[in-house]
Amino acid sequence: MTGTAPTRAEVCVVACAEAWRGDGEILASPIGLVPTIGARLARATFSPELLLTDGEAALGVGTWPVGGSPTQTEGALPFRQIFELIWSGRRHVMMGPGQIDRYGNINISAIGDFHRPKVALLGVRGAPGNTVSHPCSYWVPRHSRRTFVEQVDLVCGIGYDRAASAGPSAARFHQLRRVVSDLGVFDFTGPDHRMRLVSTHPGVTVEQVHEATGFELWTGGEVPQTRLPTAHELTLIRTVIDPAGHRDAEVRR
Amino acid sequence: MTDKRMTAEQVVSELRSGMTIGIGGWGSRRKPMSLIRAILRSDLEDLTVVTYGGPDAGLLLAAGKVRRLVYGFVSLDSIPLEPHFRAARQAGAVEAVEYDEGMLYLGLYAAACRLPFLPTRVGLGSDLMRINPDLRTVRSPYDDEELLAVPALRLDAALVHLHRADIHGNALCLGPDPYFDDLYCAAADRAYVSCEQVVPTEQLTPAASVLVRRHQVRGVVPAARGAHFTSCDPDYPRDERFQREYAAVAGTDRWAAFRQRYLDTDEAGYQQAVAARGPQMEVIR
């Protein structure tokens, strides 16, 4: 199947991979399938220094398929040491928000009133600590007004406005890099660190993105198309990292 | 030296309603499930449970044993959302004290060090202080930083499950990750270690893998397959099939039959019922 045009899922994989470009020797922590493929792709190509876990407590060597395990490891990384690594800033996570707002505040804990939620989600997990400690990015497999909201119900990971109002201790290491959805790529370089539409994926219009977003999105001029995977990247995705094609189940459009 | 072996029932008899109990493991991994099942059979109630939660939290919530749950998350790992936890939260049936995962670590560590709190950046700017109005900040005496003070999470009792232990309470972790089991023990007035196998002290090697030491431990409970259906690698993986069944019947009219078959019995009965499922599992319908 190499040689056929890239699918939407493959464009998303590369857009996620780009989040870790230039990060050097840090732990890349992808949450979700498409970011996982992306992180492995980044390390196999333009960010070879990245550290990747095997999904449990070891650091893997080489490039291995999703659902599989690395044939070789380069050391243990149990949870307790991950927290020390987080607090020292040597990590860049890509999380999957249940809700995200224009400043990058995210909710992964509870929809509705916290004390009696309409929908109980995962819990705040590591989001409060991640966002005040090291770079964070986000992956949204289904871009909609339910996810891109005017205001999140519970701020788990903090956005730029909350980091600023909470003071220097919160803002010192706060850094939101990018948001990738199945419609486009976003960052926070709009006025006052508002979310900006960086690029739309092939076949997606700017109007479509605005329509699916529950707040006013900054564009600031012409919006380019998200870059396409190279032939080498497509080969890696299709034959090495995700030969079974799981990516197409996560990106349905 | 003391022989600290005891049964799960003896452990439960030392616990009281209203206590704060910490549970080791992580998500649906190496949970002291045989001790949890013993609590389910007891009269204990009104508990505060501190956990990186999995089916331990789910089962105790489903049985109405928990008044207050202190957690960073509750998940079955391969099934992201714990159904009993969701049901309890959405019914407003439990007081939820939600912490960042790292805050839970710091709270246990503060308790282990007999400190009132430990400072951190974690939680600043988030809604954690809104949903946990007891949380306070503290100003650094060295510079202008204002940090969040994570209160010590002192435990009345800790329950953990490890791979090997001697009769005195030294216990070895053979798995890929110790999680925070030693901290739970250190943060508790009384720690109970269930284990896959009791071995002579000299077999607890390598020494660097001895995670919990006897001065922290009050009771050792021999419990082969005691973490089932959570994982206890390398002794056994998670029983994914059983977990799927557990999650599928939660909140349905099949839950009573599940409870009757697997929980309204002693530990030997549980293990027999699990073994009797065989390769062609008879699914409760």
XYZ file of C-alpha atoms in Angstrom:
538
model
C 0.000 0.000 0.000
C 3.050 2.283 0.037
C 2.660 4.663 -2.827
C -1.008 5.431 -2.237
C -1.970 8.892 -1.027
C -1.681 9.561 2.716
C -4.859 9.075 4.736
C -6.169 11.610 7.244
C -4.863 9.408 10.053
C -1.379 9.466 8.552
C -1.438 13.247 8.239
C -2.416 13.368 11.929
C 0.416 10.998 12.867
C 2.955 13.300 11.229
C 1.361 16.409 12.768
C 1.694 14.761 16.197
C 5.272 13.701 15.482
C 6.134 17.320 14.669
C 5.284 18.287 18.253
C 8.515 16.603 19.406
C 10.777 18.107 16.732
C 13.880 19.609 18.263
C 13.091 18.350 21.769
C 16.394 16.510 22.205
C 17.023 14.052 25.036
C 13.722 14.138 26.879
C 10.953 11.629 27.549
C 8.243 11.775 24.879
C 4.957 10.643 26.468
C 2.227 10.080 23.928
C -1.276 9.265 25.227
C -3.449 7.601 22.593
C -2.661 5.629 19.492
C -2.007 8.336 16.893
C 0.371 10.268 19.206
C 2.124 6.973 20.009
C 2.736 6.294 16.337
C 3.805 9.921 15.972
C 6.339 9.808 18.809
C 7.920 6.642 17.427
C 8.014 8.203 13.988
C 9.660 11.353 15.384
C 12.383 9.307 17.045
C 12.887 7.113 13.980
C 13.406 10.207 11.828
C 14.053 13.779 12.944
C 14.256 13.520 16.760
C 16.514 10.500 17.385
C 17.459 11.511 20.943
C 13.946 11.120 22.387
C 13.332 8.603 25.184
C 10.301 6.351 24.810
C 8.798 3.934 27.320
C 7.609 0.446 26.462
C 4.213 1.369 27.949
C 5.210 -0.189 31.276
C 8.295 0.618 33.286
C 11.155 0.308 30.797
C 12.684 2.552 28.143
C 12.668 0.930 24.706
C 15.351 0.937 22.038
C 14.649 1.051 18.308
C 11.298 1.274 16.542
C 8.625 -1.258 17.376
C 5.015 -1.730 16.283
C 2.048 -0.443 18.296
C 0.627 -3.238 20.425
C 4.057 -4.870 20.518
C 7.092 -4.551 22.755
C 10.609 -3.361 21.989
C 13.132 -6.141 21.497
C 15.671 -4.251 23.582
C 15.464 -1.854 26.505
C 17.855 0.795 27.765
C 16.842 0.994 31.391
C 14.012 0.983 33.862
C 11.732 3.946 34.426
C 9.261 3.139 37.198
C 6.450 5.559 38.029
C 8.195 7.199 40.959
C 11.123 8.212 38.790
C 8.737 9.471 36.141
C 7.419 12.011 38.648
C 10.933 13.216 39.366
C 11.522 13.446 35.626
C 8.270 15.400 35.203
C 9.135 17.877 37.933
C 12.618 18.374 36.526
C 11.081 19.318 33.174
C 12.657 16.558 31.077
C 9.447 15.454 29.408
C 6.956 16.499 26.730
C 3.560 14.834 27.010
C 0.743 14.753 24.481
C -2.538 14.271 26.358
C -6.096 13.706 25.161
C -8.427 16.334 26.662
C -12.128 15.701 27.216
C -12.549 19.492 26.957
C -10.135 22.227 25.919
C -10.630 26.011 25.787
C -8.998 28.820 23.826
C -6.181 29.293 26.367
C -5.407 25.579 26.554
C -7.077 24.744 29.862
C -8.094 21.089 29.719
C -10.516 18.847 31.568
C -10.081 15.077 31.815
C -11.872 14.541 35.114
C -15.572 15.331 35.199
C -18.208 16.843 32.914
C -20.721 18.948 34.799
C -20.599 19.634 38.541
C -17.509 18.014 40.058
C -19.352 16.707 43.103
C -22.030 15.024 41.051
C -20.775 14.896 37.474
C -22.958 14.141 34.497
C -20.024 12.121 33.208
C -17.158 10.967 35.392
C -13.984 10.698 33.316
C -10.493 9.545 34.297
C -9.633 11.944 37.082
C -7.123 14.792 36.903
C -4.348 12.169 36.608
C -1.052 13.980 36.004
C -2.430 17.010 34.190
C -1.985 19.608 36.971
C 1.654 18.594 37.464
C 2.465 18.159 33.800
C 1.276 21.601 32.796
C 3.293 23.466 35.459
C 6.426 21.393 34.890
C 7.200 20.740 31.234
C 5.965 21.172 27.641
C 2.498 19.752 26.925
C 0.625 19.137 23.694
C -2.834 17.774 23.005
C -4.433 15.307 20.616
C -8.158 15.364 19.812
C -9.226 12.542 17.488
C -12.687 13.999 16.910
C -12.790 17.790 16.672
C -16.165 19.079 17.875
C -17.856 21.773 19.923
C -18.172 19.244 22.726
C -14.381 19.130 23.052
C -13.363 22.662 21.949
C -15.461 24.574 24.476
C -15.851 28.154 25.631
C -14.999 27.119 29.184
C -13.947 23.745 30.586
C -15.956 22.413 33.536
C -12.874 21.602 35.614
C -9.385 22.944 34.960
C -7.100 19.913 35.259
C -4.234 21.010 33.041
C -3.774 24.771 33.098
C -3.865 27.092 30.112
C -2.059 30.386 29.575
C -4.639 32.592 31.306
C -4.678 30.446 34.453
C -0.888 30.153 34.490
C -0.602 33.939 34.324
C -3.182 34.632 37.027
C -1.789 31.951 39.361
C 1.571 33.705 39.453
C 5.201 33.041 38.637
C 5.446 29.627 40.336
C 2.745 28.286 38.040
C 3.883 30.117 34.915
C 7.639 29.580 35.230
C 7.810 26.262 33.371
C 4.368 26.335 31.759
C 4.500 25.775 28.008
C 1.752 24.516 25.700
C 3.217 23.562 22.354
C 0.464 22.452 19.985
C -2.911 20.876 19.594
C -3.510 18.356 16.827
C -7.045 17.338 15.898
C -8.434 15.363 13.012
C -9.148 18.715 11.316
C -5.976 20.697 11.842
C -3.000 21.886 13.858
C -3.192 24.640 16.466
C -0.852 26.512 18.782
C -1.204 29.315 21.316
C 0.464 32.200 19.500
C -2.735 34.200 19.064
C -3.227 37.484 20.985
C -2.842 36.852 24.751
C -1.793 33.284 23.991
C -5.143 32.415 22.452
C -5.439 29.279 20.342
C -4.458 29.856 16.734
C -5.256 27.725 13.707
C -1.815 26.854 12.300
C -2.865 24.611 9.415
C -5.769 22.568 8.163
C -5.428 18.980 7.035
C -5.925 18.187 3.324
C -9.612 18.354 2.409
C -10.537 20.473 5.442
C -11.635 24.086 5.098
C -11.028 26.865 7.606
C -14.803 27.319 7.837
C -15.196 23.669 8.786
C -12.758 24.119 11.658
C -14.528 27.277 12.894
C -17.838 25.457 12.681
C -16.578 22.586 14.838
C -14.998 24.873 17.458
C -17.015 26.238 20.379
C -14.988 29.429 20.745
C -13.523 32.111 18.521
C -10.389 30.747 16.941
C -7.554 33.060 15.917
C -6.311 32.624 12.364
C -4.351 35.777 11.549
C -4.298 35.508 7.766
C -3.870 32.760 5.238
C -4.003 29.268 6.746
C -1.709 26.760 5.031
C -2.267 23.045 4.653
C -0.719 20.628 7.152
C 2.436 19.122 5.732
C 2.068 15.690 4.166
C 4.077 12.662 5.234
C 7.189 11.986 3.195
C 7.517 8.685 1.344
C 9.970 7.479 4.019
C 7.574 8.448 6.821
C 4.701 6.659 5.101
C 6.788 3.518 4.759
C 7.717 3.622 8.445
C 4.092 4.152 9.506
C 2.672 1.510 7.184
C 5.262 -1.230 7.410
C 7.038 -0.798 10.768
C 5.050 1.150 13.363
C 1.414 0.390 12.528
C 1.340 -2.411 9.947
C -2.098 -3.521 11.161
C -3.592 -0.105 10.424
C -4.976 0.638 13.921
C -4.621 4.378 13.203
C -7.678 4.321 10.967
C -9.881 3.250 13.880
C -8.862 6.332 15.899
C -9.301 8.829 13.048
C -12.616 8.046 11.445
C -13.059 11.012 9.131
C 12.043 -12.548 65.373
C 8.304 -12.482 65.112
C 6.351 -14.755 62.816
C 3.877 -12.248 61.383
C 1.868 -14.586 59.208
C -1.872 -14.060 59.458
C -4.998 -14.668 57.456
C -6.910 -12.039 55.513
C -9.698 -12.387 58.114
C -7.235 -11.593 60.900
C -6.124 -8.490 59.003
C -9.716 -7.336 58.604
C -10.391 -7.965 62.307
C -7.672 -5.387 63.085
C -9.370 -2.759 60.926
C -12.238 -0.524 62.061
C -15.014 1.343 60.329
C -14.071 4.960 59.650
C -10.378 4.190 59.178
C -8.175 5.633 56.448
C -6.790 2.786 54.378
C -4.131 3.044 51.679
C -4.089 0.445 48.927
C -0.930 -0.282 46.924
C -0.601 -1.169 43.253
C -1.511 1.073 40.350
C -4.749 1.002 38.316
C -5.469 -2.624 37.565
C -1.964 -3.763 38.508
C -0.761 -5.723 41.534
C -3.676 -4.822 43.768
C -4.064 -6.700 47.084
C -7.339 -8.123 45.828
C -7.597 -11.027 48.298
C -7.506 -8.478 51.147
C -10.067 -6.310 49.323
C -12.318 -9.354 48.938
C -11.956 -10.004 52.678
C -13.078 -6.421 53.388
C -16.068 -6.965 51.093
C -17.113 -9.920 53.295
C -16.785 -7.857 56.490
C -18.932 -5.295 58.310
C -16.412 -2.517 57.712
C -17.872 0.704 56.356
C -17.373 4.460 56.283
C -13.799 4.027 55.038
C -11.488 6.654 53.612
C -9.565 4.945 50.835
C -6.319 6.336 49.409
C -5.355 4.761 46.098
C -4.045 4.924 42.578
C -7.344 3.287 41.928
C -8.431 0.253 39.969
C -10.948 -2.484 40.776
C -9.999 -2.130 44.463
C -11.786 1.215 44.479
C -14.537 -0.064 42.188
C -15.411 -3.091 44.322
C -15.297 -1.193 47.620
C -17.514 1.540 46.140
C -19.952 -1.001 44.718
C -20.238 -2.561 48.166
C -20.895 0.810 49.814
C -17.771 0.611 51.993
C -16.296 3.983 51.080
C -17.318 7.371 52.417
C -14.316 9.274 51.078
C -12.060 8.387 48.181
C -8.636 10.047 47.811
C -7.264 9.318 44.351
C -5.369 10.535 41.298
C -7.433 8.355 38.966
C -9.489 5.177 38.966
C -8.927 2.998 35.904
C -8.805 -0.604 34.770
C -5.902 0.265 32.406
C -6.978 -1.809 29.404
C -10.502 -0.539 30.093
C -9.917 3.172 30.747
C -12.954 3.915 32.911
C -13.890 1.926 36.043
C -17.663 1.378 35.813
C -18.429 1.215 39.568
C -16.337 4.329 40.184
C -18.227 6.175 37.442
C -21.559 5.074 38.837
C -20.651 6.166 42.377
C -19.310 9.531 41.192
C -22.296 10.226 38.961
C -24.687 9.323 41.775
C -22.825 11.619 44.163
C -22.455 8.582 46.418
C -18.860 9.193 47.499
C -16.894 12.169 48.737
C -14.265 12.584 46.030
C -10.871 14.001 46.994
C -9.140 14.175 43.686
C -5.390 14.771 43.563
C -2.825 14.913 40.814
C -1.004 11.557 40.759
C 2.214 13.233 41.835
C 0.464 15.017 44.716
C -0.636 11.654 46.058
C 3.005 10.576 46.001
C 4.060 13.723 47.865
C 1.268 13.294 50.425
C 2.352 9.736 51.177
C 5.998 10.788 51.263
C 5.217 13.607 53.711
C 3.418 11.115 55.942
C 6.328 8.682 55.700
C 8.712 11.477 56.759
C 6.360 12.642 59.551
C 6.078 16.047 57.905
C 2.819 18.043 57.837
C 3.148 18.797 54.123
C 5.494 18.968 51.168
C 5.647 21.931 48.781
C 5.127 21.598 45.057
C 4.208 23.489 41.915
C 1.679 20.769 41.138
C -1.901 21.971 41.261
C -1.130 25.704 41.036
C -3.581 27.448 38.730
C -5.781 24.363 38.390
C -9.199 23.733 39.913
C -7.759 21.307 42.483
C -7.860 24.008 45.140
C -11.472 24.757 44.271
C -12.623 21.144 44.576
C -10.397 20.503 47.606
C -10.914 23.665 49.655
C -8.695 22.282 52.430
C -5.597 22.719 50.261
C -3.309 25.601 51.213
C -0.340 27.380 49.685
C 2.979 28.168 51.364
C 5.568 30.845 50.626
C 9.162 29.811 50.150
C 11.428 31.235 52.867
C 14.251 31.443 50.300
C 12.615 33.428 47.503
C 9.241 34.746 46.412
C 7.773 31.506 45.181
C 4.338 30.591 46.435
C 3.802 26.853 46.264
C 1.045 24.413 46.983
C 1.396 22.529 50.280
C 0.347 18.910 49.841
C -0.896 17.697 53.230
C 0.528 14.472 54.621
C -1.670 11.486 53.852
C -1.236 9.552 57.068
C -2.865 6.124 56.857
C -4.318 4.000 59.622
C -3.509 0.938 57.560
C -1.821 0.046 54.282
C -2.593 -3.010 52.180
C -0.132 -4.118 49.494
C 0.487 -7.273 47.478
C 4.029 -8.379 46.641
C 5.651 -11.369 45.015
C 7.713 -12.904 47.830
C 7.904 -12.271 51.567
C 9.476 -13.891 54.582
C 7.479 -14.547 57.744
C 8.879 -11.411 59.376
C 7.549 -8.924 56.825
C 10.485 -8.370 54.477
C 9.024 -8.435 50.979
C 10.417 -8.534 47.485
C 9.086 -6.986 44.285
C 9.839 -9.021 41.174
C 7.702 -6.932 38.863
C 8.710 -4.157 36.492
C 7.550 -1.371 38.798
C 7.328 -1.173 42.603
C 4.655 1.518 42.218
C 4.386 3.212 45.622
C 3.904 0.157 47.815
C 6.805 0.909 50.163
C 5.546 4.473 50.627
C 2.065 3.221 51.493
C 3.643 0.992 54.138
C 5.844 3.803 55.454
C 2.893 6.209 55.604
C 0.754 3.795 57.641
C 0.434 3.003 61.312
C -0.038 -0.625 60.335
C 0.989 -2.233 57.064
C -0.184 -5.607 55.835
C 1.590 -7.398 53.011
C -0.116 -10.175 51.123
C 2.240 -12.182 48.967
C 2.299 -14.804 46.248
C 4.736 -16.936 48.183
C 6.351 -17.018 51.626
C 10.034 -17.898 51.375
C 12.999 -18.097 53.780
C 14.701 -14.730 54.301
C 17.860 -15.834 52.472
C 15.815 -16.334 49.305
C 14.857 -12.652 49.196
C 17.447 -11.789 46.583
C 18.697 -9.628 45.052
C 18.725 -7.505 48.187
C 18.115 -4.364 46.131
C 14.693 -5.720 45.184
C 13.553 -6.011 48.804
C 10.976 -3.239 48.700
C 9.358 -3.467 52.115
C 11.248 -4.210 55.323
C 9.955 -5.911 58.430
C 10.044 -2.863 60.729
C 7.204 -1.417 58.627
C 5.059 -4.514 58.503
C 2.547 -5.845 60.991
C 1.161 -8.801 59.076
C 2.140 -11.140 56.246
C -0.707 -12.879 54.439
C 0.175 -15.819 52.184
C -2.081 -15.341 49.165
C -1.215 -17.200 45.975
C -2.937 -15.463 43.033
C -4.000 -12.856 45.586
C -3.818 -10.032 43.048
C -6.197 -11.725 40.630
C -7.731 -10.371 38.398
C -5.208 -7.521 38.333
C -1.708 -8.172 36.992
C 1.106 -9.567 39.122
C 3.869 -9.747 36.518
C 6.003 -11.806 36.197
C 3.989 -14.345 38.221
C 0.867 -13.808 36.112
C -0.580 -11.173 33.786
C -3.908 -9.414 34.238
C -6.859 -11.729 33.554
C -8.235 -9.589 30.751
C -11.115 -11.930 30.077
C -12.238 -11.827 33.686
C -11.822 -8.063 33.775
C -13.974 -7.656 30.668
C -16.661 -9.764 32.313
C -16.374 -7.705 35.532
C -16.787 -4.466 33.595
C -19.576 -5.814 31.382
C -21.830 -6.902 34.252
C -21.217 -3.802 36.416
C -24.424 -1.867 36.870
C -26.539 -4.504 35.114
C -28.935 -7.104 36.484
C -26.125 -9.639 36.030
C -24.027 -8.025 38.765
C -25.856 -9.920 41.522
C -24.992 -13.238 39.900
C -21.369 -12.158 39.489
C -21.230 -11.146 43.147
C -22.819 -14.381 44.233
C -20.431 -16.511 42.237
C -17.182 -14.696 42.945
C -17.580 -12.546 46.035
C -20.134 -14.159 48.374
C -17.577 -16.841 49.176
C -14.201 -17.080 50.875
C -10.880 -16.650 49.057
C -10.574 -20.371 48.321
C -14.077 -20.289 46.883
C -13.161 -17.301 44.738
C -10.055 -18.975 43.350
C -12.026 -22.172 42.680
C -14.749 -20.249 40.872
C -12.106 -18.521 38.755
C -10.369 -21.817 37.963
C -13.708 -23.433 37.123
C -14.267 -20.916 34.327
C -11.736 -22.864 32.294
C -10.758 -21.959 28.773
C -14.405 -21.914 27.656
C -15.669 -19.355 30.132
C -19.309 -19.562 31.005
C -20.303 -15.921 30.840
C -22.909 -14.775 33.312
C -25.962 -13.679 31.343
